Amino acid sequence: MSDSGSEPVESIAKALFGEVPTIVNTQAADRQKKPAKSKSGRPRKTRNTSSRSPTPPPPVWGSQYRPSSVKEKKYTAEIPMWDSPMTRSSFGPQPLKHSSKSNTPSPIIQVKEDEEDLSILDIKPEPDVPPHVDTMADLVYTKTGSVRLTDQNVELRKVVQHGILEVKAYIVFTHGYLKIVAKNSYAREILLQAVKHHETVPIEKRILMLVLASSTLKSRTSPINIPQATFDSAVTTFDTEGLPSPKRQKPYQGQPIVDTLYETFFKNSKSVGLQFAQRFLDIAENKTGQPEIPIPMLAMVSTAIHAVLIAKKNKAGEDFKFTGNQFCDIYTYHVALLERIRRMAPVKFHKMMADIYEEVQHFCRDAIGVYGTDTDLAFLDLEGMDDE
């Protein structure tokens, strides 16, 4: 140990030139202070290899280098020590991050968030959607709680009228009597198609959200209304019970059927017979290729006539309205009868349906150009009236 005191200053400077690590293993230092003992219990003498070398070995990063001489200790005490990024351990103490216990952001960040929240809430409607269009989906009820189509706004009337036309087309060309669940689902789909056709988004949202609104609109798709004058002016034979007797050679070709078909499906330009005129020609299978009346349309009209005659027999009065729900069996009977006629005599069946369509078209032309079919002017003698 005494040899270390004669070491040159340059070797000490070189030894101190390296950075001294701050982490010191106290146990390793204690082992260096305590000399090793032999088996006899006496301390062993160790050779100081560093004193024989011209310069002390450079410090190894991460090792526990301690100066051995008094001068090295003096210089070591005078030189400030710091941590080097190369010697810092990943498991050592990390710098503290100031954070509040409530984990709330700083006031500056909070103000920024408040500004962002205000900007998000300040959303204006798109320019192409006026802010007042939502009122078009509102239904106007009467004092009794019913809904009249004439009381609604223009957009809602267009949607309902379009829906009524589509439902009528389905009734007369496909099937007149749906089951309750299927009927409600179909009517709802028809209304959705109508609002998409007219591009009325608020009404579409209301129908999708409110079941009550859609069911109320579906109730406006009222079925056939048959005027009483149709039966008063009809020429037919009646039996003792007051019900009409069918014509055996010309079934379903009586005047009440032709009049009801015209009044219900062919009277004006918005009727099903004129809006879907091509469908009558698509189902034609007769020899001449003339348009034909579809089976659901003829069965529905026959059912409605049967219902009105029953109501007249029972003296129900003007309060009776044909809704069709209570006459499903009658409708099924007529459909089955017409299907049997088509299977047993297809040629005669298609000729009969084409004749019925032609009779309705004759009635349409006569109603437009001739006064003879007008019940209000039937009692007048227009030819015998004075011209001047």
XYZ file of C-alpha atoms in Angstrom:
388
model
C 0.000 0.000 0.000
C 2.942 2.314 0.611
C 4.028 2.013 -3.008
C 0.859 3.648 -4.178
C 1.860 6.963 -2.654
C 4.715 7.408 -5.133
C 2.464 7.166 -8.180
C 2.859 10.050 -10.586
C 0.245 12.750 -10.834
C -0.417 11.977 -14.509
C -1.628 8.467 -13.680
C -3.956 9.874 -11.076
C -5.337 12.390 -13.520
C -5.935 9.676 -16.071
C -7.738 7.607 -13.472
C -9.881 10.558 -12.497
C -10.558 11.537 -16.083
C -13.275 8.932 -16.374
C -16.738 9.584 -15.016
C -17.296 8.126 -11.602
C -20.663 6.329 -11.313
C -22.973 7.429 -8.542
C -24.393 4.007 -7.786
C -22.075 2.331 -5.321
C -22.486 -1.157 -4.093
C -21.777 -0.945 -0.394
C -21.430 -4.661 0.011
C -18.717 -4.840 -2.632
C -16.952 -1.908 -1.005
C -17.039 -3.612 2.374
C -15.567 -6.744 0.869
C -12.729 -4.641 -0.573
C -12.041 -3.083 2.856
C -11.996 -6.383 4.709
C -9.013 -8.575 3.873
C -9.635 -12.222 3.131
C -8.898 -14.650 5.915
C -6.978 -17.886 5.581
C -7.956 -21.220 7.042
C -6.052 -20.415 10.211
C -8.106 -17.297 10.742
C -5.327 -14.837 9.906
C -5.830 -12.287 7.179
C -4.167 -13.048 3.920
C -1.772 -10.649 2.279
C -2.794 -9.568 -1.166
C -0.601 -8.062 -3.787
C -1.402 -4.609 -5.062
C -1.184 -5.109 -8.782
C -2.218 -1.569 -9.515
C 0.862 -0.112 -7.847
C 3.180 -2.037 -10.114
C 1.463 -0.866 -13.312
C 2.645 2.489 -14.675
C -0.943 3.773 -14.963
C -4.045 2.666 -13.100
C -6.620 0.775 -15.194
C -9.400 2.888 -16.575
C -12.679 2.611 -14.734
C -15.064 0.092 -16.131
C -18.573 1.463 -16.567
C -20.826 -0.082 -14.017
C -17.932 -1.386 -11.849
C -17.201 -0.145 -8.351
C -13.865 1.656 -8.719
C -12.549 3.224 -5.540
C -9.276 5.194 -5.240
C -6.719 3.537 -3.028
C -4.228 6.344 -2.238
C -4.754 9.450 -0.167
C -4.201 11.743 -3.141
C -6.762 9.868 -5.225
C -9.274 10.190 -2.418
C -8.503 13.891 -2.149
C -8.957 14.503 -5.852
C -12.038 12.337 -5.906
C -13.615 14.362 -3.142
C -12.862 17.639 -4.935
C -14.259 16.556 -8.326
C -18.062 16.747 -8.684
C -19.767 13.544 -9.736
C -22.730 13.146 -12.088
C -24.694 10.401 -13.763
C -23.853 9.505 -17.289
C -26.552 8.398 -19.722
C -24.402 5.364 -20.448
C -24.326 4.243 -16.828
C -27.969 4.985 -15.953
C -29.893 1.789 -15.392
C -33.380 1.272 -16.733
C -34.348 -0.012 -13.312
C -33.021 3.023 -11.533
C -35.067 5.936 -10.248
C -37.003 7.715 -12.961
C -37.703 11.453 -13.052
C -40.951 12.383 -11.324
C -43.944 13.601 -13.343
C -46.103 16.116 -11.609
C -49.751 15.083 -11.781
C -52.669 15.906 -9.589
C -54.469 13.242 -7.621
C -57.733 13.845 -9.407
C -56.122 13.306 -12.830
C -57.681 16.484 -14.107
C -55.932 18.381 -16.890
C -54.289 21.696 -16.360
C -56.351 24.880 -16.611
C -54.922 25.667 -20.031
C -55.959 22.294 -21.434
C -59.348 22.585 -19.784
C -59.984 25.892 -21.498
C -59.051 24.318 -24.797
C -61.411 21.438 -24.237
C -64.167 23.853 -23.330
C -63.580 25.700 -26.561
C -63.725 22.448 -28.517
C -66.942 21.417 -26.773
C -68.530 24.745 -27.624
C -67.505 24.367 -31.234
C -68.976 20.870 -31.375
C -72.287 21.984 -29.875
C -72.523 24.890 -32.275
C -73.683 22.778 -35.240
C -75.968 24.367 -37.784
C -78.277 22.374 -40.089
C -77.262 21.780 -43.636
C -78.332 24.502 -46.041
C -80.352 22.133 -48.232
C -82.498 20.979 -45.274
C -84.638 23.810 -43.874
C -85.022 23.718 -40.104
C -88.829 23.717 -40.281
C -89.315 20.654 -42.499
C -89.776 18.330 -39.544
C -93.326 19.619 -39.145
C -94.389 17.877 -42.343
C -94.397 14.579 -40.445
C -96.919 15.805 -37.878
C -100.413 14.358 -38.107
C -103.446 16.580 -37.660
C -106.163 14.911 -35.605
C -109.790 15.876 -35.325
C -111.542 16.454 -32.014
C -112.698 12.849 -32.008
C -109.148 11.572 -32.504
C -109.503 10.495 -36.134
C -107.301 11.472 -39.058
C -108.638 13.023 -42.244
C -106.452 13.179 -45.296
C -107.702 16.622 -46.271
C -106.479 18.075 -42.970
C -102.851 17.093 -43.542
C -100.135 19.092 -45.274
C -99.351 18.713 -48.963
C -96.327 16.439 -48.536
C -98.156 14.057 -46.238
C -101.163 13.912 -48.560
C -98.930 12.972 -51.494
C -97.294 10.184 -49.513
C -100.602 8.728 -48.312
C -102.230 8.977 -51.737
C -99.262 7.238 -53.298
C -99.462 4.549 -50.618
C -103.190 4.061 -51.187
C -102.610 3.631 -54.910
C -99.880 1.056 -54.364
C -101.967 -0.882 -51.846
C -104.925 -0.937 -54.235
C -102.678 -2.204 -57.016
C -101.448 -4.996 -54.788
C -104.999 -5.876 -53.750
C -106.389 -6.087 -57.258
C -103.412 -7.673 -59.024
C -101.875 -9.929 -56.377
C -103.969 -10.728 -53.334
C -106.928 -8.935 -51.814
C -106.890 -10.529 -48.377
C -103.618 -10.622 -46.519
C -103.165 -11.929 -43.042
C -103.086 -9.307 -40.318
C -99.326 -9.443 -39.759
C -98.504 -9.602 -43.449
C -100.932 -6.783 -44.226
C -99.405 -4.486 -41.632
C -95.874 -5.235 -42.804
C -96.772 -4.689 -46.442
C -98.622 -1.442 -45.787
C -95.642 -0.148 -43.820
C -93.291 -1.037 -46.665
C -95.604 0.667 -49.131
C -95.534 3.865 -47.072
C -91.743 3.762 -46.888
C -91.550 3.378 -50.659
C -93.925 6.305 -51.044
C -91.860 8.632 -48.854
C -88.692 7.649 -50.722
C -90.430 8.299 -54.039
C -91.473 11.789 -52.912
C -88.174 12.408 -51.037
C -89.846 13.357 -47.779
C -87.129 12.423 -45.279
C -88.902 13.678 -42.107
C -91.948 11.518 -42.830
C -89.701 8.530 -43.458
C -87.983 9.022 -40.107
C -91.330 9.378 -38.356
C -92.647 6.149 -39.895
C -89.500 4.295 -38.911
C -89.604 5.601 -35.344
C -93.288 5.700 -34.510
C -95.393 2.613 -34.985
C -98.526 4.535 -34.079
C -98.052 7.016 -36.880
C -97.565 4.285 -39.456
C -100.593 2.341 -38.231
C -102.688 5.510 -38.418
C -101.594 6.149 -41.973
C -102.251 2.535 -42.894
C -105.805 2.929 -41.695
C -106.302 5.633 -44.329
C -105.841 3.041 -47.077
C -109.602 2.454 -46.930
C -110.900 -0.243 -49.236
C -113.721 -0.129 -51.716
C -116.580 2.331 -51.332
C -119.590 1.296 -53.416
C -122.221 3.936 -54.127
C -125.773 2.918 -53.357
C -126.972 4.300 -56.689
C -125.034 1.541 -58.405
C -127.451 -1.044 -57.038
C -130.543 1.108 -57.382
C -130.028 1.487 -61.131
C -128.705 -2.033 -61.767
C -130.905 -4.335 -63.846
C -130.828 -7.858 -62.402
C -133.130 -10.593 -61.181
C -133.762 -11.257 -57.498
C -135.038 -14.331 -55.771
C -137.459 -14.402 -52.880
C -134.698 -13.643 -50.356
C -133.646 -10.490 -52.133
C -130.216 -11.752 -53.263
C -129.241 -11.620 -56.949
C -129.377 -14.764 -59.012
C -126.308 -15.372 -61.204
C -126.542 -15.563 -64.968
C -125.469 -19.078 -65.875
C -124.160 -18.298 -69.369
C -122.370 -15.094 -68.339
C -121.064 -15.390 -64.799
C -119.550 -12.280 -63.221
C -120.830 -10.103 -66.075
C -123.825 -8.476 -64.419
C -124.289 -4.753 -64.486
C -123.491 -4.242 -60.769
C -120.044 -5.786 -61.279
C -119.287 -3.594 -64.299
C -120.506 -0.463 -62.515
C -118.531 -1.253 -59.365
C -115.375 -1.974 -61.339
C -115.679 1.360 -63.087
C -116.494 3.383 -59.965
C -113.704 1.824 -57.959
C -110.809 1.263 -60.353
C -111.398 3.172 -63.629
C -113.273 6.377 -62.861
C -110.542 9.043 -62.908
C -106.974 9.494 -64.089
C -105.536 8.545 -60.673
C -107.370 5.221 -60.533
C -105.581 1.893 -60.535
C -107.054 0.909 -63.903
C -105.454 3.916 -65.594
C -102.252 4.126 -63.577
C -101.430 0.445 -64.142
C -103.083 -0.137 -67.516
C -100.198 -2.250 -68.800
C -100.774 -4.926 -66.158
C -104.171 -5.800 -67.643
C -102.458 -6.533 -70.914
C -99.625 -8.513 -69.311
C -101.979 -11.093 -67.841
C -103.984 -11.529 -71.065
C -104.002 -15.076 -72.436
C -107.001 -14.935 -74.765
C -106.851 -15.528 -78.501
C -107.203 -11.901 -79.492
C -104.726 -10.634 -76.882
C -107.212 -8.261 -75.284
C -106.607 -7.023 -71.721
C -108.207 -9.061 -68.952
C -109.550 -8.353 -65.499
C -107.371 -10.084 -62.855
C -108.896 -12.627 -60.502
C -108.208 -10.691 -57.249
C -109.953 -7.595 -58.623
C -113.047 -9.494 -59.709
C -113.184 -11.477 -56.460
C -112.845 -8.322 -54.366
C -115.644 -6.538 -56.241
C -117.880 -9.591 -55.951
C -117.181 -9.717 -52.206
C -117.986 -6.031 -51.799
C -121.265 -6.399 -53.684
C -122.191 -9.379 -51.523
C -121.444 -7.349 -48.377
C -123.569 -4.407 -49.511
C -126.485 -6.644 -50.406
C -126.308 -8.312 -47.006
C -126.250 -4.895 -45.346
C -129.240 -3.775 -47.423
C -131.131 -6.914 -46.527
C -130.414 -6.377 -42.833
C -131.321 -2.680 -43.153
C -127.953 -1.552 -41.884
C -128.416 1.866 -43.461
C -125.736 4.299 -44.528
C -123.596 3.578 -41.471
C -122.426 0.326 -43.011
C -118.883 0.426 -44.392
C -117.181 -2.377 -46.221
C -113.825 -3.057 -44.576
C -113.381 -6.532 -45.952
C -112.061 -8.163 -42.796
C -115.332 -9.872 -41.920
C -115.877 -11.164 -45.494
C -112.658 -13.092 -45.993
C -114.531 -16.352 -46.521
C -116.613 -14.836 -49.323
C -113.492 -13.557 -51.050
C -111.792 -16.947 -50.742
C -114.857 -18.597 -52.225
C -114.841 -16.374 -55.326
C -111.094 -16.831 -55.849
C -111.444 -20.594 -55.635
C -114.423 -20.564 -58.033
C -112.582 -18.464 -60.618
C -109.500 -20.678 -60.342
C -111.644 -23.752 -60.978
C -113.209 -22.142 -64.062
C -109.721 -21.373 -65.390
C -108.543 -24.947 -64.854
C -111.645 -26.596 -66.319
C -112.228 -24.199 -69.254
C -109.202 -21.956 -69.754
C -110.289 -20.603 -73.136
C -113.746 -19.647 -71.908
C -112.283 -18.221 -68.722
C -109.916 -15.831 -70.520
C -112.676 -14.843 -72.949
C -114.937 -14.036 -69.984
C -112.269 -11.887 -68.265
C -111.545 -10.023 -71.506
C -115.256 -9.383 -72.035
C -115.580 -7.956 -68.537
C -112.673 -5.585 -69.190
C -114.212 -4.514 -72.494
C -117.574 -3.847 -70.818
C -115.869 -1.607 -68.284
C -114.108 0.298 -71.087
C -117.419 0.761 -72.912
C -118.905 2.072 -69.709
C -116.026 4.527 -69.356
C -116.533 5.867 -72.870
C -120.304 6.093 -72.445
C -119.952 7.905 -69.147
C -117.745 10.525 -70.776
C -119.724 11.181 -73.981
C -123.312 10.021 -73.381
C -125.833 11.101 -70.754
C -127.792 7.831 -70.879
C -125.668 6.141 -68.230
C -125.763 9.097 -65.854
C -128.337 8.277 -63.190
C -128.911 11.954 -62.396
C -130.012 12.742 -65.982
C -131.727 9.447 -66.772
C -135.219 10.902 -66.284
C -134.614 13.846 -68.636
C -135.573 13.960 -72.310
C -132.757 16.017 -73.688
C -133.833 15.435 -77.301
C -137.321 16.776 -76.623
C -136.086 19.979 -74.980
C -136.303 23.228 -76.933
C -133.148 24.431 -78.598
C -134.134 28.108 -78.604
